[in-house]
Coordinates of C-alpha atoms in Angstrom, one line a residue:
X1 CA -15.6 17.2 -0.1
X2 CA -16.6 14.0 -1.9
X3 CA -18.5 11.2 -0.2
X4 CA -16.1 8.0 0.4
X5 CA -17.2 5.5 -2.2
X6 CA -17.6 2.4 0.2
X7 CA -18.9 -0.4 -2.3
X8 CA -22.5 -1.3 -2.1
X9 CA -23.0 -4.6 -1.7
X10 CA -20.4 -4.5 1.4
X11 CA -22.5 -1.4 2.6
X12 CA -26.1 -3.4 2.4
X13 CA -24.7 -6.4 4.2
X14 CA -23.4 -4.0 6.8
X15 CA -26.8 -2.0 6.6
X16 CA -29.1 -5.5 7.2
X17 CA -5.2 15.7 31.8
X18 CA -8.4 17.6 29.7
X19 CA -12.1 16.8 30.1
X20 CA -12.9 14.9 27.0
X21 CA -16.0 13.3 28.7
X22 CA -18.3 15.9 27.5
X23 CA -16.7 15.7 23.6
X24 CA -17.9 12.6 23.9
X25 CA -21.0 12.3 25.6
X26 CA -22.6 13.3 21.9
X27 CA -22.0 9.6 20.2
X28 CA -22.9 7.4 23.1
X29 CA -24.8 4.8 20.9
X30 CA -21.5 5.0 18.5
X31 CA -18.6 3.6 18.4
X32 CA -16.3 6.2 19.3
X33 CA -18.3 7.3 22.3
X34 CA -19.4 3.9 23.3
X35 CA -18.8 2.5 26.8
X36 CA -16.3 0.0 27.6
X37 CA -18.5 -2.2 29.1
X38 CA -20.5 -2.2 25.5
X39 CA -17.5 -3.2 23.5
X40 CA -16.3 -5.9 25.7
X41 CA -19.8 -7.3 25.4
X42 CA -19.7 -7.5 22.0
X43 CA -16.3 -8.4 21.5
X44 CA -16.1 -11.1 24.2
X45 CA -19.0 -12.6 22.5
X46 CA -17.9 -12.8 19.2
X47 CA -14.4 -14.9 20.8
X48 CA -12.3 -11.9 21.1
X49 CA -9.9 -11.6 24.4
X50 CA -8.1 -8.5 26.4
X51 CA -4.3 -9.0 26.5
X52 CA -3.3 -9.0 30.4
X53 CA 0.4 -9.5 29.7
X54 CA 2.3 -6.6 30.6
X55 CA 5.6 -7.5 27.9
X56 CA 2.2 -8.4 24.9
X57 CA 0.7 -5.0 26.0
X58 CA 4.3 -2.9 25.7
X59 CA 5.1 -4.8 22.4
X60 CA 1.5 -3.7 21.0
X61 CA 1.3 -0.4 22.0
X62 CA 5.0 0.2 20.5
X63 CA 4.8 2.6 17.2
X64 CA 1.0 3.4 18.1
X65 CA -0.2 7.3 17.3
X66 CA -1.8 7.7 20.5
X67 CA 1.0 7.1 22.6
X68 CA 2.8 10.1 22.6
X69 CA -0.5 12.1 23.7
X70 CA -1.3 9.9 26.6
X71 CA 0.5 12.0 29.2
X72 CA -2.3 14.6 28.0
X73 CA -5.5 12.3 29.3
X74 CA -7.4 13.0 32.7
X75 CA -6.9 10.5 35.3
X76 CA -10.0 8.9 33.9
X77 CA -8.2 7.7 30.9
X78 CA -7.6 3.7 30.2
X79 CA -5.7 2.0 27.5
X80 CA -7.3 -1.5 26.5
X81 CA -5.6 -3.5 23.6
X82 CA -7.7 -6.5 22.7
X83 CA -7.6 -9.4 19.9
X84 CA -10.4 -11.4 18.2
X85 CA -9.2 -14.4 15.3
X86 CA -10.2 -13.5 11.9
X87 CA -12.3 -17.0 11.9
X88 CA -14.6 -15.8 15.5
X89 CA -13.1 -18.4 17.8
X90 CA -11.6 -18.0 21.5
X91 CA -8.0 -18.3 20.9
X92 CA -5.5 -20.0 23.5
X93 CA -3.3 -18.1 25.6
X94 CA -0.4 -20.2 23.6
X95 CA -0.9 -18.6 20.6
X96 CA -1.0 -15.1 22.3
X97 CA 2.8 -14.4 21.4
X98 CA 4.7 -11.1 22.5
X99 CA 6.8 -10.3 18.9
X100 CA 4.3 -11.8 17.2
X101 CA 0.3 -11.5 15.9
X102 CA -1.7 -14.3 15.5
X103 CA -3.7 -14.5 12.8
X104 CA -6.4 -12.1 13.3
X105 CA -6.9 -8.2 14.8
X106 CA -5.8 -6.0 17.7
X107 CA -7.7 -3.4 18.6
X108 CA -6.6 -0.5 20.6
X109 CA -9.3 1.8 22.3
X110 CA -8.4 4.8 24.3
X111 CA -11.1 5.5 26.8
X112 CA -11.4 8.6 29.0
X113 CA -14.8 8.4 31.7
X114 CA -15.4 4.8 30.3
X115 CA -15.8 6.1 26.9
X116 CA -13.8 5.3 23.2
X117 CA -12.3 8.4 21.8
X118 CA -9.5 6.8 20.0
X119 CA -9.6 3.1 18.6
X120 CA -6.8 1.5 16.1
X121 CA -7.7 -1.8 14.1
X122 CA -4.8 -3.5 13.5
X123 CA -4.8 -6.7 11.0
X124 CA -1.9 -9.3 11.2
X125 CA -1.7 -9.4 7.2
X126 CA -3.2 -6.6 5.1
X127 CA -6.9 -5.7 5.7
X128 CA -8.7 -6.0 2.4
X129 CA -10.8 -3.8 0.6
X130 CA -13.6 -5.8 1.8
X131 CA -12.8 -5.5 6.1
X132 CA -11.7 -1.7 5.2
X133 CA -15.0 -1.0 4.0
X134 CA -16.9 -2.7 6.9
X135 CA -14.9 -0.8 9.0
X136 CA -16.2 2.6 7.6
X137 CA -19.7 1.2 7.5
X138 CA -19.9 0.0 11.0
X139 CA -18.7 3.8 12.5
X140 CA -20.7 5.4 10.1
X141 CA -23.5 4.7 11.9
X142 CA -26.3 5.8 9.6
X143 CA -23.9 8.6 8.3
X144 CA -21.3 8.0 5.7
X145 CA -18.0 9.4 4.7
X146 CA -15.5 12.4 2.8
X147 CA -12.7 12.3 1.6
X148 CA -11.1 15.4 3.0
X149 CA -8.8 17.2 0.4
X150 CA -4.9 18.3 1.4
X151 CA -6.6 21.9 1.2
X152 CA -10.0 21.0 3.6
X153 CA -6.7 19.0 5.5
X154 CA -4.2 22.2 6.2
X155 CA -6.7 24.1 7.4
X156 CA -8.1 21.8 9.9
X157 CA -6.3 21.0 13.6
X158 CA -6.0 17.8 13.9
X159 CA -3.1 15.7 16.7
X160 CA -3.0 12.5 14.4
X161 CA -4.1 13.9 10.8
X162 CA -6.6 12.5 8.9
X163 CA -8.0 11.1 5.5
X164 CA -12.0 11.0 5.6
X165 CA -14.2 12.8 7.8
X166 CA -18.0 11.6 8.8
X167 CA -20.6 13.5 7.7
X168 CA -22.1 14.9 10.9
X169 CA -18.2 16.0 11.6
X170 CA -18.2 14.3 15.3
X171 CA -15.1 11.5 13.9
X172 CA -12.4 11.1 11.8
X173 CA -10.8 8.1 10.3
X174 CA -7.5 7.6 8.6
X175 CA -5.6 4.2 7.6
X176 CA -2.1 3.7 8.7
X177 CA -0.2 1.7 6.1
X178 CA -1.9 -1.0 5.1
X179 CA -2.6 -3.4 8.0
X180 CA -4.6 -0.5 10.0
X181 CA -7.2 1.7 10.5
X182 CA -7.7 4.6 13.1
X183 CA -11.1 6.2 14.2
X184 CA -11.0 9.3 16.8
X185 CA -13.1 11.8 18.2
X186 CA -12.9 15.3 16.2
X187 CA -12.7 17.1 19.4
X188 CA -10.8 15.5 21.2
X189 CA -8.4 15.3 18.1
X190 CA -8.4 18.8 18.1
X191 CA -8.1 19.4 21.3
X192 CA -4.9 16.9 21.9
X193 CA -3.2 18.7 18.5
X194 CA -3.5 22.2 20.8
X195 CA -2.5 20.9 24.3
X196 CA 0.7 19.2 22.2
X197 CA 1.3 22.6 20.4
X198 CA 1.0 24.5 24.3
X199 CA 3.7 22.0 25.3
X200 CA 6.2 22.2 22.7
X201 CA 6.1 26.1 22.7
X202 CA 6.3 26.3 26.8
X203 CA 9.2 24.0 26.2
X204 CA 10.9 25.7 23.5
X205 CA 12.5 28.2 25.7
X206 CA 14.2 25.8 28.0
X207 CA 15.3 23.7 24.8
X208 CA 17.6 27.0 23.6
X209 CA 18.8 28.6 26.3
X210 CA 22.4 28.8 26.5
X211 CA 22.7 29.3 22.7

């Protein structure tokens, strides 16, 4: 593996239904692994809002990764979606529209026990080389990053796939197209890829008989 080559003057401004609660009970003082209660605090200071409209939250989560493995999460599972204006300011509920972005980021975090395993960055335009890069410095948290060849890749379990791996091997990042970024919890990641596996092979039986 090679270490992700995150430009350094954007790195020195940056520097200045299972039980995944104990997966990740390891990264509390991260971002995967940090408590709601902690994001929201941060992210309600710096103007960002929780969508609490049902059709906003259905239209957001549509296409997302995560979805499909939701039915897979403990009872202690939540699905918060939030957005925060590219500029820092509190935007109004008129500009929250359902088929539409405004100008700025949602963020999706799964949490299971009040903890992020699973978060999604979403930009309204394309994130730049410049946000993408801030992004992998802020959950590298004093780590940093490989790019994971398509060898290291078929050999590893992984529900979502993935395209760099932090160093200590406790989350994985990927970037879907070019207006997102996803970080998630290797175990959990794993763990989701072998409860989805279990389900389509107790499945596959029913599927075929009468053929």
């Amino acid at each position: 593996m090679m270490k992700y080559p995150i430009r350094l003057g954007t790195l020195a401004t940056v520097c200045a239904g299972f039980m995944i609660n104990s997966m990740c009970s390891h990264a509390s003082d991260a971002r995967i692994g940090e408590r709601r209660d902690s994001i929201e605090r941060r992210l309600f200071a710096s103007g960002g809002i929780v969508y609490r409209d049902d059709a906003i939250e259905t239209t957001r989560r549509r296409g997302m990764p995560y979805v499909k493995y939701l039915e897979y999460l403990s009872g202690s599972s939540d699905v918060r979606i939030y957005f925060k204006t590219s500029d820092g300011r509190r935007p109004a509920s008129s500009e929250l529209e359902e088929r539409r972005m405004s100008n700025g980021w949602d963020l999706h975090v799964v949490y299971v026990g009040g903890k992020s395993v699973i978060e999604v960055y979403k930009r309204s335009q394309g994130i730049t080389e410049h946000e993408f890069n801030h992004l992998m410095a802020l959950h590298a948290e004093g780590s940093f990053w490989k790019r994971v060849s398509q060898e290291e890749k078929a050999e590893e379990v992984s529900a979502f796939g993935f395209d760099m791996l932090r160093d200590d091997g406790q989350v994985r990042a990927k970037k879907i197209g070019a207006d997102a970024v996803m970080f998630v919890d290797a175990e959990a990641d794993v763990r989701l890829a072998q409860m989805n596996t279990s389900d389509l092979q107790e499945k596959a039986p029913v599927s075929v008989e009468g053929f």
